[in-house]
Amino acid sequence: MRIDAHQHFWVYDPAQYGWITDGMRELQRDFLPKDLMPLLASQSFDGSIAVQARQHLEETLWLLEIADQNEFVKGVVGWVDLCSPDLASQLRRFAANRKLVGVRHVLQDEPDDEFMLRPEFRHGIAQLGEFGLTYDLLLYPRHLRVAAKLVREFPGQRFVLDHIAKPGIADGLMEPWARDIRDLAKFENVWCKVSGMVTEARWRQWKPDDFRFYMDVVLEAFGPERLMIGSDWPVCNLSAEYGETIGMVAEYIRNLPLEQQDFVLGRNCTRFYDLE
């Protein structure tokens, strides 16, 4: 299968999506399965992974309902309160649905850069394996060294880094991002989504060459066996159309052997999230 490993749905409400500012008017509307289906088809994708955009249990339930109603939504990365003493019951409730494949917390917005090392958070991570769930790391470059400490503690837990950790592509910033992402990639339980890059570049003014250094680094660090393509739709709309977003990565990997292209375009996502 060809899988878009990272996309979102929402029914827009400014009170619930405060991160969508007035400078993001393209996102201030509803984005639902009927909007995504033709975009996936245009790129010959068979399905997608829907990822949480709000830190609320009701959104996780809603995304699972969407996945149950739309076969092309192959899995959901939802939100649960990893720090809650009630976490086990939350996991039992949601993991009963086979389409819950992972969870995510918006670590990038936590005031404490070492939030993920708090005892209660680590206790939450320790419970995911029992339910066969993965964890999506949503980070900025400054968090990469902290993330390395977390993943070292849980070698049996599958982690995937979202959006290559959002390096400063618009400003051409390379270090210490490159050093730290190479160090994180040394842990074989960590994978990486080649996603979210167009919104870290100059919106609507980027060139494909702007991304080459960053894709070179993650390809070298993770290898084609631990990379997966993702659009970050509809957030990508701020800087590029869906086809441009996917096409930029697809063009970059075009010179890889066909088997390795297949890894990035879907096989890795299928393996990581255990979609089969």
XYZ file of N, CA and C in Angstrom:
828
model
N 0.837 -1.209 0.000
C 0.000 0.000 0.000
C 0.864 1.248 0.000
N 0.385 2.267 -0.679
C 0.977 3.607 -0.566
C 0.162 4.374 0.470
N 0.849 4.890 1.481
C 0.161 5.488 2.620
C 0.711 6.888 2.908
N -0.184 7.841 3.056
C 0.175 9.153 3.600
C 0.217 8.984 5.118
N 1.403 9.032 5.690
C 1.601 8.673 7.090
C 1.213 9.763 8.075
N 0.750 10.920 7.573
C 0.473 12.002 8.527
C -0.485 13.035 7.942
N -1.716 13.017 8.426
C -2.694 14.039 8.033
C -3.662 14.268 9.189
N -4.451 15.329 9.071
C -5.372 15.716 10.139
C -6.782 15.944 9.585
N -7.765 15.800 10.468
C -9.142 16.221 10.192
C -9.577 17.150 11.319
N -10.457 18.087 10.990
C -11.103 18.865 12.044
C -12.354 19.545 11.534
N -13.237 19.829 12.484
C -14.361 20.733 12.270
C -13.952 22.024 12.970
N -13.698 23.048 12.187
C -13.020 24.225 12.725
C -13.860 24.990 13.737
N -13.236 25.256 14.862
C -13.799 26.070 15.932
C -12.632 26.859 16.519
N -12.638 28.189 16.396
C -11.482 28.969 16.868
C -11.180 28.770 18.343
N -12.179 28.454 19.129
C -11.942 28.224 20.557
C -11.179 26.924 20.798
N -11.367 25.953 19.905
C -10.721 24.655 20.069
C -9.374 24.558 19.354
N -9.165 25.405 18.362
C -7.943 25.365 17.572
C -7.228 26.705 17.644
N -6.828 27.058 18.851
C -6.175 28.346 19.070
C -4.846 28.479 18.359
N -4.227 27.349 18.015
C -2.944 27.403 17.314
C -3.105 27.845 15.858
N -4.344 27.825 15.343
C -4.595 28.309 13.987
C -4.841 29.822 14.081
N -3.832 30.591 13.802
C -3.872 32.043 13.987
C -4.474 32.735 12.764
N -4.619 34.043 12.861
C -5.167 34.817 11.747
C -4.260 34.793 10.524
N -3.004 34.443 10.714
C -2.096 34.313 9.577
C -2.236 32.977 8.872
N -3.185 32.161 9.334
C -3.404 30.835 8.747
C -4.849 30.689 8.269
N -5.335 31.674 7.582
C -6.751 31.676 7.187
C -7.115 30.483 6.312
N -6.131 29.946 5.591
C -6.407 28.770 4.754
C -6.882 27.575 5.585
N -6.558 27.592 6.873
C -6.906 26.464 7.744
C -8.185 26.701 8.535
N -8.763 27.872 8.422
C -9.916 28.234 9.245
C -11.227 27.780 8.611
N -11.286 26.485 8.368
C -12.510 25.856 7.858
C -12.444 24.374 8.191
N -13.506 23.648 7.884
C -13.538 22.216 8.154
C -12.685 21.460 7.130
N -12.011 20.413 7.597
C -11.274 19.495 6.716
C -11.675 18.087 7.105
N -12.335 17.401 6.173
C -12.976 16.120 6.468
C -12.583 15.068 5.421
N -12.930 13.809 5.639
C -12.526 12.753 4.696
C -12.888 13.028 3.249
N -14.044 13.621 3.012
C -14.454 13.884 1.628
C -13.498 14.859 0.937
N -12.797 15.685 1.718
C -11.825 16.618 1.144
C -10.507 15.930 0.829
N -10.160 14.932 1.631
C -8.873 14.259 1.452
C -8.910 13.178 0.381
N -10.022 12.499 0.245
C -10.089 11.348 -0.662
C -9.577 11.649 -2.077
N -10.043 12.723 -2.727
C -9.553 12.974 -4.091
C -8.069 13.325 -4.134
N -7.551 13.906 -3.064
C -6.129 14.240 -3.023
C -5.287 12.978 -2.942
N -5.697 12.038 -2.102
C -4.997 10.756 -2.031
C -5.024 10.054 -3.382
N -6.194 10.047 -4.003
C -6.328 9.384 -5.300
C -5.426 10.026 -6.354
N -5.273 11.339 -6.281
C -4.459 12.044 -7.277
C -2.993 11.641 -7.206
N -2.565 11.137 -6.044
C -1.174 10.713 -5.863
C -1.043 9.189 -5.777
N -2.121 8.485 -6.142
C -2.151 7.012 -6.122
C -1.888 6.441 -4.738
N -2.367 7.144 -3.700
C -2.272 6.628 -2.342
C -3.496 5.773 -2.033
N -3.255 4.709 -1.249
C -4.333 3.806 -0.858
C -4.989 4.200 0.452
N -4.317 5.027 1.229
C -4.882 5.391 2.518
C -4.003 6.364 3.264
N -4.377 6.588 4.522
C -3.677 7.592 5.319
C -3.733 7.230 6.791
N -2.913 7.932 7.571
C -2.943 7.874 9.026
C -3.436 9.233 9.528
N -4.557 9.218 10.254
C -5.116 10.450 10.819
C -4.484 10.693 12.189
N -3.964 11.892 12.387
C -3.220 12.236 13.604
C -3.959 13.316 14.369
N -3.919 13.210 15.695
C -4.615 14.166 16.552
C -4.142 15.597 16.295
N -5.074 16.528 16.477
C -4.759 17.954 16.367
C -5.220 18.728 17.604
N -5.951 18.045 18.483
C -6.379 18.621 19.767
C -6.075 17.622 20.871
N -5.758 18.108 22.038
C -5.443 17.231 23.161
C -6.699 17.016 24.007
N -7.635 16.258 23.401
C -8.901 15.949 24.064
C -9.288 14.514 23.739
N -9.792 13.814 24.738
C -10.203 12.432 24.526
C -11.331 12.324 23.507
N -12.221 13.331 23.495
C -13.341 13.258 22.557
C -12.871 13.339 21.110
N -11.724 14.017 20.861
C -11.212 14.038 19.497
C -10.711 12.647 19.097
N -10.058 11.949 20.017
C -9.607 10.597 19.723
C -10.787 9.707 19.352
N -11.865 9.800 20.108
C -13.067 9.029 19.808
C -13.621 9.402 18.439
N -13.657 10.688 18.136
C -14.174 11.172 16.848
C -13.320 10.669 15.688
N -12.004 10.702 15.834
C -11.126 10.205 14.773
C -11.315 8.708 14.553
N -11.532 7.965 15.617
C -11.781 6.532 15.467
C -13.109 6.270 14.768
N -14.102 7.089 15.046
C -15.375 6.964 14.343
C -15.189 7.242 12.857
N -14.401 8.269 12.533
C -14.104 8.581 11.131
C -13.401 7.397 10.466
N -12.421 6.815 11.164
C -11.687 5.684 10.594
C -12.598 4.491 10.367
N -13.539 4.270 11.277
C -14.472 3.154 11.108
C -15.391 3.370 9.912
N -15.693 4.619 9.615
C -16.624 4.943 8.537
C -15.935 5.120 7.183
N -14.602 5.216 7.193
C -13.852 5.482 5.961
C -12.692 4.504 5.876
N -12.829 3.521 4.998
C -11.841 2.446 4.912
C -10.448 2.965 4.609
N -10.351 4.086 3.879
C -9.025 4.578 3.498
C -8.249 5.140 4.683
N -8.918 5.468 5.787
C -8.204 5.896 6.996
C -7.731 4.626 7.694
N -6.479 4.281 7.471
C -5.955 2.982 7.907
C -5.646 2.935 9.398
N -5.424 4.093 9.998
C -5.103 4.108 11.416
C -5.238 5.500 11.987
N -5.297 5.559 13.314
C -5.429 6.826 14.044
C -4.317 6.922 15.080
N -3.635 8.050 15.093
C -2.729 8.407 16.183
C -3.479 9.422 17.027
N -3.988 8.979 18.137
C -4.849 9.816 18.961
C -4.120 10.420 20.145
N -4.894 11.052 21.002
C -4.349 11.621 22.235
C -4.991 10.935 23.421
N -4.172 10.574 24.375
C -4.619 10.173 25.701
C -3.758 10.929 26.693
N -4.208 11.013 27.915
C -3.458 11.740 28.939
C -2.418 10.796 29.540
N -1.216 10.856 29.004
C -0.162 9.947 29.429
C 0.256 10.160 30.883
N -0.076 11.306 31.436
C 0.302 11.604 32.817
C -0.813 11.293 33.812
N -1.935 10.803 33.322
C -3.104 10.586 34.180
C -3.009 9.258 34.927
N -3.422 9.245 36.196
C -3.519 7.955 36.905
C -4.593 7.046 36.290
N -5.459 7.640 35.448
C -6.534 6.906 34.787
C -6.122 6.420 33.395
N -4.830 6.513 33.075
C -4.378 6.206 31.716
C -4.751 4.800 31.282
N -4.579 3.820 32.133
C -4.842 2.433 31.736
C -6.270 2.256 31.239
N -7.230 2.877 31.908
C -8.619 2.742 31.470
C -8.846 3.481 30.155
N -8.164 4.620 29.951
C -8.262 5.320 28.662
C -7.728 4.435 27.543
N -6.595 3.793 27.790
C -5.999 2.938 26.762
C -6.877 1.733 26.471
N -7.427 1.133 27.510
C -8.324 -0.013 27.281
C -9.534 0.397 26.454
N -10.049 1.580 26.740
C -11.238 2.062 26.022
C -10.946 2.258 24.542
N -9.859 2.942 24.232
C -9.612 3.306 22.842
C -8.912 2.197 22.063
N -8.021 1.459 22.708
C -7.281 0.420 21.997
C -8.155 -0.781 21.669
N -9.358 -0.822 22.213
C -10.305 -1.865 21.808
C -10.648 -1.736 20.334
N -10.484 -0.537 19.792
C -10.665 -0.309 18.358
C -9.316 -0.544 17.672
N -9.258 -1.521 16.780
C -7.990 -1.894 16.154
C -7.388 -0.755 15.337
N -8.186 0.275 15.021
C -7.640 1.364 14.216
C -6.849 2.389 15.039
N -6.864 2.256 16.356
C -5.948 3.081 17.145
C -4.574 2.434 17.054
N -3.649 3.122 16.403
C -2.321 2.546 16.167
C -1.224 3.247 16.956
N -1.538 4.412 17.515
C -0.524 5.143 18.261
C -1.123 6.324 18.981
N -0.276 6.992 19.758
C -0.702 8.196 20.476
C 0.356 9.272 20.311
N -0.066 10.510 20.604
C 0.845 11.648 20.495
C 0.468 12.702 21.520
N 1.470 13.362 22.075
C 1.288 14.521 22.936
C 2.022 15.679 22.270
N 1.474 16.889 22.384
C 2.088 18.053 21.730
C 3.230 18.572 22.610
N 4.315 17.814 22.604
C 5.466 18.159 23.430
C 6.063 19.506 23.049
N 5.959 19.863 21.770
C 6.581 21.116 21.319
C 5.993 22.342 22.009
N 4.777 22.227 22.541
C 4.130 23.373 23.180
C 4.296 23.396 24.697
N 4.925 22.387 25.250
C 5.115 22.365 26.699
C 6.198 23.370 27.101
N 5.928 24.206 28.114
C 6.939 25.175 28.559
C 8.230 24.518 29.035
N 8.111 23.321 29.569
C 9.266 22.576 30.062
C 9.830 21.719 28.934
N 11.028 22.047 28.456
C 11.624 21.280 27.353
C 11.897 19.832 27.735
N 11.931 19.531 29.029
C 12.173 18.164 29.473
C 10.901 17.508 30.002
N 9.766 17.991 29.552
C 8.468 17.435 29.978
C 8.425 15.927 29.769
N 8.984 15.466 28.659
C 8.897 14.037 28.326
C 9.706 13.163 29.276
N 10.550 13.766 30.107
C 11.327 12.993 31.076
C 10.684 12.983 32.454
N 9.553 13.629 32.613
C 8.880 13.610 33.908
C 8.454 12.183 34.242
N 8.533 11.802 35.504
C 8.212 10.414 35.883
C 6.828 9.964 35.430
N 5.822 10.846 35.553
C 4.466 10.440 35.195
C 4.322 10.244 33.683
N 5.053 11.041 32.894
C 5.008 10.867 31.430
C 5.697 9.564 31.040
N 6.851 9.295 31.619
C 7.570 8.061 31.322
C 6.774 6.844 31.775
N 6.054 6.975 32.860
C 5.189 5.882 33.299
C 4.091 5.626 32.259
N 3.601 6.708 31.648
C 2.609 6.561 30.587
C 3.170 5.874 29.367
N 4.371 6.280 28.940
C 5.018 5.638 27.796
C 5.201 4.142 28.052
N 5.526 3.799 29.286
C 5.777 2.399 29.636
C 4.541 1.530 29.466
N 3.355 2.129 29.461
C 2.122 1.351 29.349
C 1.679 1.110 27.909
N 2.292 1.799 26.937
C 1.829 1.695 25.552
C 2.078 0.318 24.949
N 3.196 -0.293 25.318
C 3.546 -1.577 24.734
C 2.515 -2.659 24.988
N 1.895 -2.618 26.159
C 0.878 -3.617 26.496
C -0.262 -3.615 25.495
N -0.512 -2.441 24.895
C -1.630 -2.290 23.955
C -1.155 -2.252 22.498
N 0.134 -2.502 22.289
C 0.666 -2.528 20.929
C 0.663 -1.179 20.248
N 0.789 -0.105 21.023
C 0.685 1.251 20.476
C 2.055 1.888 20.284
N 2.167 2.681 19.226
C 3.369 3.454 18.936
C 3.256 4.834 19.564
N 4.360 5.601 19.473
C 4.328 6.980 19.971
C 4.942 7.916 18.937
N 4.199 8.973 18.575
C 4.683 10.011 17.660
C 5.333 11.138 18.451
N 6.587 11.434 18.122
C 7.340 12.508 18.776
C 7.163 13.806 17.996
N 6.434 14.765 18.578
C 6.242 16.081 17.959
C 7.160 17.055 18.682
N 8.263 17.413 18.020
C 9.349 18.135 18.676
C 9.868 19.280 17.818
N 10.620 20.155 18.469
C 11.490 21.115 17.788
C 12.935 20.620 17.919
N 13.834 21.178 17.137
C 15.233 20.719 17.232
C 15.808 20.756 18.646
N 15.396 21.712 19.456
C 15.966 21.815 20.804
C 15.579 20.629 21.697
N 14.564 19.872 21.278
C 14.120 18.734 22.070
C 14.819 17.423 21.697
N 15.588 17.407 20.636
C 16.106 16.137 20.116
C 16.997 15.410 21.121
N 17.831 16.142 21.821
C 18.736 15.490 22.775
C 17.947 14.946 23.970
N 16.867 15.631 24.329
C 16.006 15.130 25.404
C 15.304 13.860 24.931
N 14.820 13.882 23.689
C 14.132 12.704 23.137
C 15.055 11.494 23.121
N 16.337 11.706 22.882
C 17.281 10.590 22.881
C 17.321 9.912 24.252
N 17.221 10.704 25.301
C 17.198 10.121 26.650
C 15.933 9.291 26.853
N 14.811 9.763 26.322
C 13.552 9.037 26.473
C 13.593 7.710 25.735
N 13.971 7.739 24.462
C 13.913 6.509 23.670
C 14.947 5.491 24.147
N 16.058 5.977 24.717
C 17.053 5.055 25.272
C 16.453 4.226 26.407
N 15.558 4.852 27.173
C 14.957 4.172 28.320
C 13.954 3.104 27.903
N 13.404 3.233 26.670
C 12.346 2.310 26.231
C 12.723 1.657 24.900
N 13.721 0.778 24.901
C 14.186 0.192 23.631
C 13.147 -0.678 22.943
N 12.148 -1.147 23.670
C 11.119 -1.975 23.052
C 9.921 -1.202 22.553
N 9.911 0.109 22.764
C 8.799 0.951 22.334
C 9.105 1.557 20.971
N 8.155 1.492 20.052
C 8.341 2.112 18.735
C 7.992 3.593 18.790
N 8.934 4.432 18.349
C 8.752 5.878 18.260
C 8.908 6.312 16.808
N 8.185 7.360 16.430
C 8.427 7.974 15.126
C 8.503 9.480 15.311
N 9.511 10.068 14.703
C 9.731 11.514 14.777
C 8.902 12.205 13.708
N 8.025 13.094 14.128
C 7.195 13.839 13.182
C 7.977 14.997 12.562
N 7.769 15.211 11.271
C 8.203 16.429 10.575
C 9.708 16.692 10.690
N 10.491 15.628 10.764
C 11.957 15.682 10.905
C 12.379 16.694 11.984
N 11.504 16.895 12.983
C 11.768 17.784 14.127
C 11.756 19.269 13.768
N 11.143 19.603 12.643
C 10.892 21.004 12.291
C 12.148 21.891 12.302
N 13.154 21.546 11.524
C 14.341 22.411 11.452
C 14.014 23.744 10.784
N 14.881 24.724 10.991
C 14.655 26.072 10.449
C 15.024 26.156 8.981
N 14.224 25.542 8.135
C 14.524 25.478 6.705
C 14.484 26.869 6.075
N 13.554 27.700 6.506
C 13.432 29.046 5.926
C 14.713 29.852 6.093
N 15.428 29.604 7.183
C 16.663 30.333 7.459
C 17.911 29.513 7.149
N 17.710 28.330 6.585
C 18.852 27.494 6.231
C 19.633 26.978 7.426
N 18.965 26.835 8.570
C 19.655 26.384 9.783
C 19.912 24.880 9.701
N 21.131 24.490 9.935
C 21.522 23.085 9.783
C 21.984 22.457 11.091
N 22.720 23.168 11.877
C 23.236 22.656 13.141
C 22.659 23.457 14.305
N 22.463 22.814 15.467
C 22.844 21.427 15.811
C 21.805 20.376 15.388
N 20.774 20.794 14.604
C 19.742 19.845 14.192
C 20.339 18.579 13.580
N 21.255 18.745 12.607
C 21.778 17.582 11.886
C 22.518 16.638 12.835
N 23.335 17.196 13.714
C 24.078 16.362 14.670
C 23.116 15.597 15.579
N 22.128 16.315 16.094
C 21.235 15.700 17.075
C 20.295 14.676 16.445
N 19.891 14.914 15.195
C 18.994 13.937 14.559
C 19.772 12.671 14.194
N 21.032 12.822 13.850
C 21.860 11.632 13.605
C 22.010 10.812 14.881
N 22.170 11.504 16.006
C 22.302 10.796 17.280
C 20.997 10.071 17.637
N 19.858 10.726 17.401
C 18.578 10.084 17.702
C 18.368 8.858 16.816
N 18.773 8.969 15.580
C 18.559 7.873 14.627
C 19.376 6.633 14.964
N 20.367 6.767 15.835
C 21.153 5.596 16.234
C 20.307 4.589 17.003
N 19.193 5.038 17.552
C 18.283 4.134 18.255
C 17.348 3.505 17.222
N 17.453 2.200 17.057
C 16.744 1.539 15.967
C 15.243 1.432 16.200
N 14.768 1.815 17.389
C 13.327 1.836 17.647
C 12.709 3.180 17.274
N 13.495 4.067 16.652
C 13.004 5.382 16.230
C 12.968 5.450 14.711
N 11.826 5.862 14.179
C 11.621 6.045 12.752
C 11.390 7.540 12.500
N 11.181 7.927 11.267
C 11.066 9.364 10.967
C 10.087 9.598 9.828
N 9.201 10.564 10.035
C 8.274 10.981 8.977
C 8.886 12.136 8.181
N 9.005 11.921 6.877
C 9.450 12.988 5.979
C 8.195 13.789 5.649
N 7.884 14.706 6.534
C 6.622 15.450 6.483
C 6.833 16.824 7.091
N 5.862 17.707 6.892
C 5.870 18.996 7.572
C 6.977 19.940 7.169
N 7.693 19.642 6.113
C 8.844 20.482 5.754
C 8.437 21.770 5.050
N 7.381 21.707 4.234
C 7.041 22.901 3.441
C 6.627 24.070 4.330
N 6.070 23.780 5.502
C 5.667 24.873 6.396
C 6.815 25.375 7.252
N 7.959 24.680 7.221
C 9.157 25.201 7.882
C 10.022 25.991 6.900
N 9.654 25.958 5.625
C 10.341 26.747 4.597
C 9.594 28.072 4.407
N 10.038 28.865 3.464
C 9.348 30.128 3.160
C 8.029 29.798 2.474
N 6.932 30.138 3.119
C 5.624 29.760 2.618
C 5.422 30.247 1.199
N 5.073 29.305 0.332
C 4.765 29.557 -1.084
C 5.940 30.152 -1.866
N 7.119 30.208 -1.258
C 8.283 30.774 -1.950
C 9.459 29.801 -1.992
N 9.243 28.578 -1.542
C 10.334 27.616 -1.461
C 10.677 27.034 -2.824
N 11.865 26.449 -2.895
C 12.322 25.699 -4.062
C 12.698 24.293 -3.596
N 12.569 23.294 -4.452
C 12.927 21.927 -4.038
C 14.324 21.819 -3.439
N 15.273 22.599 -3.952
C 16.639 22.530 -3.432
C 16.730 22.973 -1.976
N 15.736 23.739 -1.493
C 15.766 24.186 -0.098
C 15.730 23.015 0.871
N 15.202 21.878 0.419
C 14.997 20.732 1.309
C 16.072 19.652 1.165
N 16.924 19.793 0.169
C 17.833 18.694 -0.150
C 18.743 18.338 1.019
N 19.363 19.330 1.640
C 20.270 19.035 2.755
C 19.533 18.259 3.840
N 18.333 18.681 4.181
C 17.586 18.072 5.284
C 17.168 16.642 4.935
N 16.761 16.418 3.701
C 16.399 15.060 3.295
C 17.635 14.177 3.178
N 18.758 14.757 2.747
C 20.002 13.988 2.721
C 20.351 13.487 4.119
N 20.201 14.365 5.109
C 20.569 14.002 6.479
C 19.688 12.870 7.001
N 18.359 12.987 6.834
C 17.485 11.951 7.402
C 17.599 10.641 6.622
N 17.843 10.717 5.319
C 18.025 9.491 4.556
C 19.292 8.763 5.000
N 20.359 9.514 5.208
C 21.608 8.919 5.680
C 21.449 8.369 7.105
N 20.750 9.130 7.956
C 20.667 8.771 9.374
C 19.740 7.583 9.621
N 18.560 7.610 9.033
C 17.559 6.573 9.286
C 17.575 5.459 8.243
N 18.105 5.778 7.058
C 18.044 4.824 5.966
C 16.638 4.743 5.399
N 16.478 4.247 4.188
C 15.141 4.170 3.584
C 14.217 3.204 4.322
N 14.768 2.348 5.186
C 13.946 1.369 5.905
C 13.212 1.967 7.106
N 13.545 3.219 7.504
C 12.866 3.829 8.657
C 12.313 5.220 8.343
N 12.118 5.517 7.078
C 11.499 6.786 6.678
C 10.114 6.522 6.118
N 9.192 7.450 6.337
C 7.855 7.335 5.752
C 7.363 8.717 5.324
N 6.708 8.754 4.182
C 6.234 10.005 3.618
C 4.923 10.427 4.281
N 4.795 11.718 4.545
C 3.563 12.259 5.096
C 3.329 13.662 4.575
N 2.067 14.021 4.411
C 1.748 15.334 3.849
C 1.615 16.424 4.902
N 1.181 16.060 6.094
C 0.746 17.017 7.120
C -0.419 17.865 6.597
N -1.233 17.282 5.720
C -2.441 17.954 5.245
C -3.423 18.093 6.399
N -4.165 19.176 6.509
C -4.189 20.337 5.614
C -3.205 21.440 5.975
N -2.380 21.219 7.020
C -1.440 22.269 7.430
C -0.510 22.628 6.278
N -0.173 21.652 5.447
C 0.708 21.924 4.306
C 0.145 22.987 3.375
N -1.183 23.173 3.386
C -1.810 24.144 2.486
C -1.315 25.566 2.697
N -0.718 25.822 3.855
C -0.168 27.153 4.114
C 0.971 27.484 3.153
N 1.659 26.441 2.670
C 2.865 26.675 1.879
C 2.883 25.971 0.536
N 1.992 24.978 0.354
C 2.021 24.208 -0.894
C 0.724 23.444 -1.067
N 0.410 23.110 -2.294
C -0.713 22.228 -2.565
C -0.329 20.799 -2.178
N -1.336 19.966 -2.006
C -1.092 18.582 -1.598
C -0.136 17.879 -2.568
N -0.414 17.996 -3.854
C 0.416 17.332 -4.847
C 1.852 17.824 -4.843
N 2.052 19.113 -4.608
C 3.405 19.656 -4.521
C 4.142 19.097 -3.313
N 3.424 18.996 -2.184
C 4.028 18.518 -0.946
C 4.511 17.079 -1.096
N 3.631 16.226 -1.609
C 3.991 14.832 -1.816
C 5.019 14.705 -2.943
N 4.820 15.471 -3.987
C 5.695 15.376 -5.159
C 7.130 15.756 -4.866
N 7.333 16.696 -3.948
C 8.687 17.125 -3.627
C 9.493 15.976 -3.019
N 8.870 15.208 -2.131
C 9.559 14.065 -1.523
C 9.680 12.918 -2.532
N 8.611 12.669 -3.264
C 8.633 11.578 -4.251
C 9.727 11.813 -5.293
N 9.909 13.057 -5.698
C 10.954 13.377 -6.668
C 12.335 13.143 -6.069
N 12.496 13.486 -4.800
C 13.788 13.306 -4.142
C 14.187 11.837 -4.101
N 13.233 10.948 -3.826
C 13.572 9.524 -3.679
C 13.536 8.772 -5.011
N 13.274 9.474 -6.100
C 13.072 8.818 -7.393
C 14.293 8.021 -7.841
N 15.491 8.434 -7.428
C 16.701 7.736 -7.856
C 17.083 6.572 -6.948
N 16.309 6.343 -5.900
C 16.533 5.162 -5.068
C 16.028 3.926 -5.798
N 16.539 2.746 -5.463
C 15.956 1.522 -6.024
C 14.460 1.467 -5.735
N 13.707 0.839 -6.628
C 12.251 0.831 -6.504
C 11.790 0.262 -5.168
N 12.472 -0.769 -4.671
C 12.078 -1.344 -3.388
C 12.204 -0.325 -2.273
N 13.278 0.468 -2.302
C 13.472 1.484 -1.267
C 12.454 2.614 -1.407
N 12.087 2.961 -2.621
C 11.010 3.937 -2.814
C 9.716 3.424 -2.191
N 9.431 2.135 -2.400
C 8.222 1.538 -1.828
C 8.246 1.590 -0.312
N 9.425 1.404 0.275
C 9.531 1.518 1.733
C 9.024 2.881 2.191
N 9.547 3.929 1.595
C 9.229 5.303 2.020
C 7.776 5.649 1.720
N 7.262 5.142 0.608
C 5.922 5.517 0.152
C 4.793 4.721 0.807
N 5.133 3.765 1.645
C 4.031 3.051 2.282
C 4.385 1.817 3.080
N 5.388 1.068 2.630
C 5.688 -0.185 3.322
C 6.180 0.050 4.740
N 6.980 1.105 4.932
C 7.460 1.398 6.288
C 6.322 1.810 7.205
N 5.416 2.618 6.694
C 4.257 3.043 7.478
C 3.411 1.834 7.860
N 3.209 0.935 6.910
C 2.433 -0.271 7.174
C 3.092 -1.115 8.255
N 4.406 -1.240 8.188
C 5.133 -2.022 9.184
C 5.120 -1.344 10.542
N 5.433 -0.042 10.551
C 5.563 0.664 11.827
C 4.260 0.649 12.609
N 3.157 0.976 11.920
C 1.854 1.042 12.590
C 1.125 -0.304 12.571
N 1.778 -1.335 12.053
C 1.206 -2.689 12.042
C -0.179 -2.696 11.399
N -0.268 -2.109 10.204
C -1.558 -1.947 9.543
C -2.082 -3.253 8.975
N -1.229 -4.239 8.847
C -1.676 -5.530 8.303
C -2.136 -6.477 9.403
